[in-house]
XYZ file of C-alpha atoms in Angstrom:
368
model
C -12.560 -23.799 6.389
C -8.936 -24.311 5.431
C -7.500 -23.919 1.940
C -4.138 -24.838 0.467
C -1.789 -22.939 -1.853
C 0.756 -25.145 -3.610
C 3.603 -23.761 -5.744
C 5.236 -25.684 -8.579
C 8.507 -25.799 -6.610
C 6.720 -27.845 -3.914
C 6.208 -25.028 -1.385
C 2.871 -25.351 0.441
C 0.976 -22.631 2.321
C -2.019 -23.416 4.526
C -4.571 -20.675 5.134
C -8.205 -19.784 5.643
C -10.556 -20.094 2.692
C -12.758 -17.231 1.572
C -14.679 -16.635 -1.608
C -15.842 -19.477 -3.863
C -15.201 -23.140 -3.059
C -13.442 -23.898 -6.369
C -9.934 -24.963 -7.378
C -7.817 -22.766 -9.643
C -4.370 -22.871 -11.238
C -2.545 -19.728 -12.358
C 0.668 -17.741 -12.415
C 1.411 -16.359 -8.932
C 2.250 -12.636 -8.968
C 2.381 -9.921 -6.312
C 1.144 -6.333 -6.145
C 2.673 -3.818 -3.713
C -0.207 -1.314 -3.656
C -1.401 -0.263 -0.199
C -4.927 0.515 -1.401
C -7.031 -0.154 -4.492
C -7.656 -3.880 -4.108
C -11.017 -3.559 -5.905
C -9.367 -2.015 -8.961
C -6.617 -4.642 -8.821
C -8.948 -7.646 -8.675
C -11.019 -6.261 -11.571
C -8.061 -5.339 -13.816
C -8.285 -7.528 -16.972
C -4.474 -7.566 -17.198
C -4.532 -10.130 -14.344
C -6.438 -12.632 -16.505
C -5.514 -16.176 -15.439
C -3.232 -15.024 -12.600
C -3.430 -15.536 -8.838
C -2.646 -12.204 -7.195
C -0.797 -11.783 -3.906
C -1.236 -8.468 -2.108
C 1.772 -7.473 -0.010
C -0.216 -5.002 2.108
C -1.329 -7.036 5.156
C -4.985 -5.991 5.572
C -7.312 -6.269 2.583
C -11.059 -5.716 2.326
C -11.416 -3.202 5.149
C -13.422 -0.747 3.030
C -15.443 -3.423 1.271
C -16.572 -3.608 -2.351
C -18.585 -0.805 -3.956
C -20.271 -0.319 -7.333
C -17.999 2.488 -8.596
C -14.377 1.312 -8.425
C -14.390 -1.578 -10.890
C -12.008 -1.619 -13.853
C -14.054 -4.301 -15.651
C -17.508 -5.827 -15.279
C -16.298 -9.379 -14.663
C -12.940 -10.035 -12.953
C -10.594 -12.346 -14.868
C -8.210 -13.245 -12.030
C -7.995 -16.851 -10.857
C -7.482 -16.158 -7.169
C -6.505 -13.776 -4.361
C -3.867 -14.292 -1.654
C -3.848 -12.021 1.401
C -2.460 -11.899 4.921
C -5.783 -10.834 6.440
C -9.194 -10.467 4.801
C -11.519 -8.089 6.687
C -14.799 -9.822 7.527
C -16.677 -6.646 8.463
C -15.782 -3.761 6.136
C -16.485 -0.198 7.207
C -17.103 2.431 4.534
C -20.163 4.428 3.532
C -19.894 3.140 -0.055
C -19.423 -0.524 0.873
C -22.030 -2.930 -0.473
C -20.297 -6.322 -0.149
C -17.440 -7.862 1.768
C -14.500 -9.363 -0.120
C -15.774 -12.845 0.757
C -19.300 -12.108 -0.502
C -18.025 -10.628 -3.756
C -15.649 -13.512 -4.472
C -18.440 -16.003 -3.839
C -20.626 -14.064 -6.264
C -17.940 -14.100 -8.969
C -16.801 -17.690 -8.246
C -13.213 -16.721 -7.388
C -11.268 -18.500 -4.613
C -9.251 -16.619 -2.009
C -6.891 -17.602 0.772
C -6.071 -15.575 3.904
C -3.688 -16.128 6.790
C -0.768 -16.681 4.413
C 2.739 -15.320 5.073
C 2.612 -13.014 2.032
C 6.065 -11.624 2.830
C 7.593 -15.095 2.522
C 5.652 -15.797 -0.665
C 6.766 -12.480 -2.196
C 10.409 -13.206 -1.347
C 10.120 -16.587 -3.103
C 8.747 -14.920 -6.239
C 11.431 -12.225 -6.164
C 14.155 -14.863 -5.824
C 12.939 -17.472 -8.306
C 10.564 -15.469 -10.529
C 6.865 -16.003 -11.100
C 5.694 -19.563 -10.465
C 2.631 -21.600 -11.273
C 0.442 -22.207 -8.275
C -2.794 -23.934 -7.301
C -5.506 -22.932 -4.849
C -7.259 -26.104 -3.700
C -8.969 -27.846 -0.812
C -6.999 -28.624 2.321
C -7.858 -32.334 2.108
C -6.285 -32.878 -1.300
C -2.895 -34.642 -1.256
C 0.122 -32.438 -1.971
C 1.613 -34.992 -4.376
C -1.554 -35.096 -6.474
C -1.743 -31.306 -6.660
C 1.947 -30.967 -7.531
C 1.737 -33.556 -10.291
C -1.260 -31.803 -11.819
C 0.392 -28.413 -11.408
C 3.627 -29.375 -13.156
C 1.687 -30.796 -16.100
C -0.568 -27.746 -16.394
C -0.004 -25.397 -19.332
C -0.898 -21.771 -18.692
C -3.214 -20.212 -21.309
C -1.957 -17.928 -24.075
C -5.344 -16.592 -25.202
C -5.898 -14.149 -22.341
C -6.450 -11.156 -24.623
C -9.157 -13.018 -26.526
C -10.833 -13.878 -23.210
C -11.046 -10.319 -21.892
C -11.473 -8.223 -25.048
C -14.908 -7.059 -26.115
C -16.538 -9.358 -28.670
C -18.068 -6.546 -30.714
C -17.564 -2.818 -31.231
C -19.575 -0.281 -29.232
C -19.647 3.534 -28.916
C -19.120 5.794 -25.930
C -20.380 9.028 -27.498
C -18.892 12.481 -27.087
C -18.799 15.773 -28.991
C -15.028 15.995 -29.405
C -12.351 14.106 -31.337
C -13.153 10.568 -32.414
C -10.832 8.008 -30.809
C -10.896 4.329 -31.709
C -9.930 2.429 -28.558
C -8.582 -1.060 -29.285
C -9.566 -3.280 -26.346
C -6.813 -5.765 -25.480
C -8.166 -5.963 -21.920
C -9.033 -2.335 -21.349
C -9.321 -0.870 -17.882
C -12.368 1.357 -17.557
C -10.074 4.121 -16.340
C -8.774 4.635 -19.897
C -12.282 5.071 -21.259
C -13.078 7.365 -18.333
C -10.144 9.678 -19.164
C -11.127 9.883 -22.834
C -14.756 10.587 -21.903
C -13.561 13.299 -19.499
C -12.012 15.029 -22.525
C -15.321 14.727 -24.417
C -13.883 12.261 -26.944
C -16.254 10.384 -29.211
C -14.922 6.910 -28.421
C -15.542 3.688 -30.321
C -14.257 0.592 -28.506
C -13.253 -2.235 -30.864
C -12.105 -5.870 -30.344
C -8.451 -6.903 -30.194
C -8.583 -8.602 -33.612
C -9.900 -5.562 -35.495
C -8.242 -4.914 -38.861
C -6.592 -1.675 -39.963
C -9.224 -1.241 -42.649
C -12.043 -1.577 -40.117
C -10.431 1.049 -37.884
C -9.800 3.551 -40.686
C -13.362 3.106 -41.950
C -14.543 4.518 -38.613
C -12.929 7.885 -39.505
C -10.820 8.192 -36.334
C -8.953 11.316 -35.276
C -6.781 9.148 -33.037
C -6.183 5.530 -32.042
C -5.663 4.281 -28.493
C -4.055 0.887 -27.817
C -5.151 -0.356 -24.392
C -3.511 -2.416 -21.701
C -4.086 -6.166 -21.537
C -2.802 -9.492 -20.201
C -0.126 -11.924 -21.300
C 2.694 -12.027 -23.834
C 2.388 -9.427 -26.639
C 3.795 -11.981 -29.103
C 0.613 -14.019 -28.614
C -1.343 -11.283 -30.438
C 0.305 -11.201 -33.916
C -2.784 -9.843 -35.677
C -2.557 -6.690 -33.569
C 1.072 -6.155 -34.608
C 0.052 -6.248 -38.269
C -2.831 -3.841 -37.613
C -0.543 -1.316 -35.903
C 1.929 -1.423 -38.796
C -0.884 -0.522 -41.182
C -2.498 2.310 -39.182
C 0.506 4.126 -37.744
C 1.374 7.234 -39.699
C -2.196 7.608 -40.927
C -3.622 8.846 -37.628
C -2.089 9.804 -34.221
C -1.589 6.820 -31.921
C -1.193 6.387 -28.144
C -0.487 3.035 -26.465
C -0.557 1.935 -22.840
C 1.088 -1.155 -21.275
C 0.366 -4.083 -23.644
C -0.385 -1.475 -26.324
C 3.123 -0.090 -25.731
C 4.697 -3.531 -26.162
C 2.703 -4.289 -29.320
C 3.738 -0.920 -30.774
C 7.389 -1.777 -30.110
C 7.044 -5.155 -31.839
C 5.284 -3.541 -34.792
C 8.300 -1.277 -35.262
C 10.987 -3.945 -35.147
C 11.869 -3.970 -31.440
C 11.681 -7.035 -29.200
C 9.979 -7.866 -25.900
C 11.027 -10.257 -23.141
C 9.508 -11.741 -19.995
C 10.567 -10.147 -16.720
C 11.610 -12.147 -13.676
C 8.648 -11.035 -11.569
C 7.294 -7.950 -13.330
C 6.135 -4.565 -12.078
C 2.845 -4.531 -10.181
C 1.997 -1.725 -7.809
C 1.051 1.938 -7.516
C 4.312 3.584 -6.463
C 6.812 2.944 -9.278
C 9.061 5.944 -10.089
C 9.555 6.685 -13.797
C 11.852 9.301 -15.338
C 10.800 11.361 -18.352
C 14.041 11.670 -20.344
C 12.745 14.759 -22.163
C 12.012 16.865 -19.091
C 14.081 15.060 -16.456
C 11.024 14.905 -14.187
C 10.151 11.872 -12.056
C 6.556 10.620 -11.922
C 5.170 8.081 -9.458
C 3.166 5.619 -11.516
C 0.785 2.682 -11.360
C 2.072 -0.437 -13.145
C 0.998 -3.980 -13.977
C 3.077 -5.911 -16.492
C 5.170 -9.070 -16.716
C 6.876 -8.277 -20.049
C 9.120 -5.408 -21.099
C 10.560 -3.929 -24.286
C 14.187 -4.993 -24.712
C 16.290 -1.811 -24.694
C 19.017 -3.145 -26.995
C 16.443 -4.015 -29.663
C 15.371 -0.372 -30.048
C 18.730 0.828 -31.435
C 18.031 -0.071 -35.059
C 14.404 1.109 -35.163
C 12.670 4.452 -35.730
C 11.809 4.614 -32.025
C 13.228 6.807 -29.260
C 13.116 5.871 -25.577
C 11.256 8.629 -23.718
C 10.869 7.134 -20.214
C 12.794 4.688 -18.034
C 12.014 2.961 -14.732
C 14.111 4.330 -11.880
C 14.173 1.030 -9.975
C 15.606 -1.219 -12.692
C 16.247 0.924 -15.775
C 13.706 -0.862 -17.997
C 12.005 0.922 -20.899
C 8.857 2.781 -19.826
C 8.061 4.963 -22.832
C 8.614 5.213 -26.599
C 8.028 7.789 -29.331
C 8.256 7.292 -33.075
C 10.924 9.502 -34.676
C 8.891 10.260 -37.808
C 5.237 9.540 -37.038
C 2.644 10.896 -34.576
C 2.811 7.969 -32.162
C 3.923 7.489 -28.555
C 3.438 4.864 -25.857
C 4.082 4.233 -22.167
C 4.507 1.022 -20.210
C 2.804 2.365 -17.079
C -0.828 3.382 -16.476
C -1.479 7.140 -16.771
C -5.163 6.545 -15.938
C -3.852 5.288 -12.558
C -6.549 3.044 -11.150
C -5.480 2.647 -8.415
C -2.618 5.052 -7.917
C -1.241 8.577 -8.282
C -2.270 10.884 -11.114
C 1.205 12.240 -11.955
C 1.078 10.907 -15.534
C -2.511 11.909 -16.325
C -1.187 14.720 -18.535
C -0.331 12.143 -21.223
C -3.983 12.075 -22.266
C -3.796 15.851 -22.794
C -0.665 15.391 -24.893
C -2.552 12.854 -27.008
C -5.364 15.372 -27.508
C -2.811 18.016 -28.540
C -1.259 15.596 -31.036
C -4.705 14.928 -32.521
C -5.468 18.664 -32.826
C -2.094 19.313 -34.464
C -2.790 16.559 -37.005
C -6.172 18.120 -37.750
C -4.496 21.479 -38.379
C -2.225 19.799 -40.912
C -5.307 18.468 -42.668
C -4.386 14.839 -42.089
C -7.323 12.582 -43.021
C -6.650 8.824 -43.322
C -10.236 7.727 -43.822
C -11.578 6.078 -46.946
C -15.203 5.836 -45.861
C -17.456 6.513 -42.905
C -19.383 3.665 -41.297
C -20.571 5.547 -38.209
């Protein structure tokens, strides 16, 4: 069965349908990772987006139970050059087609993904529609141009209520803006007593949980669409060590007077080089973001730039000059991707232990 991909600039791609027989509209983005398609399709940061994979063969090792970054994928579609019909891997339980049917996500194969990627790189991210082959291009285009992309992605993917992930070590409150399971996995690996809380949690609610540290997770969309989180960060920073990743990094910057801006086509892949300005070392990192912290806006804040992207010079890390707080734009939990930056979780643990030695205790009461 054929399926059609229509871009808002009028470009039309015809390909083979796989996955669910539904129509979806979303922002078209591309990811350059050569492996890790299961982690990519289940990353909540892709909420509402239609993801193009530049690697030509996708689905060859199937779908397994262990490599998900969320329980329910939030993407609106998948675009690939070739979707493997018969995966071969000892862990494989479903094909890409079977999984997408199960989760009601449409996919299209047989598309010139190189051409599509070049369009996005030239003109920036575009709205696109995955729809039936029989539908008239003019009708799709008219609907597409009138469509307004959602701004409540964080609300859609965040947990609705708090829950614990018990450990015997330091208590970390993990604010879920669209958390990848890899972040929770790294904290659990360090025996942290983690409490995951919703995106709209208040500072008072966090401090009442008696945290030793606060983690701000990754998530989808524009950080300026989550103003309540900015206020929360302003009220908790300085009272307990803080570590932010991706969207958490951008929200931290906004909370401290910096500005963020939309990128032309973003960073999405598992091989992005980042320089640590403190050590001079280069790390290969996993990234997925469409917004960045504006470098010029940091000059009159209490923030220092700690990392920069080698490819385009954008801000990749921040540290507060006076408070125990640091953030990175990339994903140190690296799912998928290299583990060069995994040490950042250890640095967070060291910051927490140092704060304990100082006798820092921000908590007013204990609820758990």
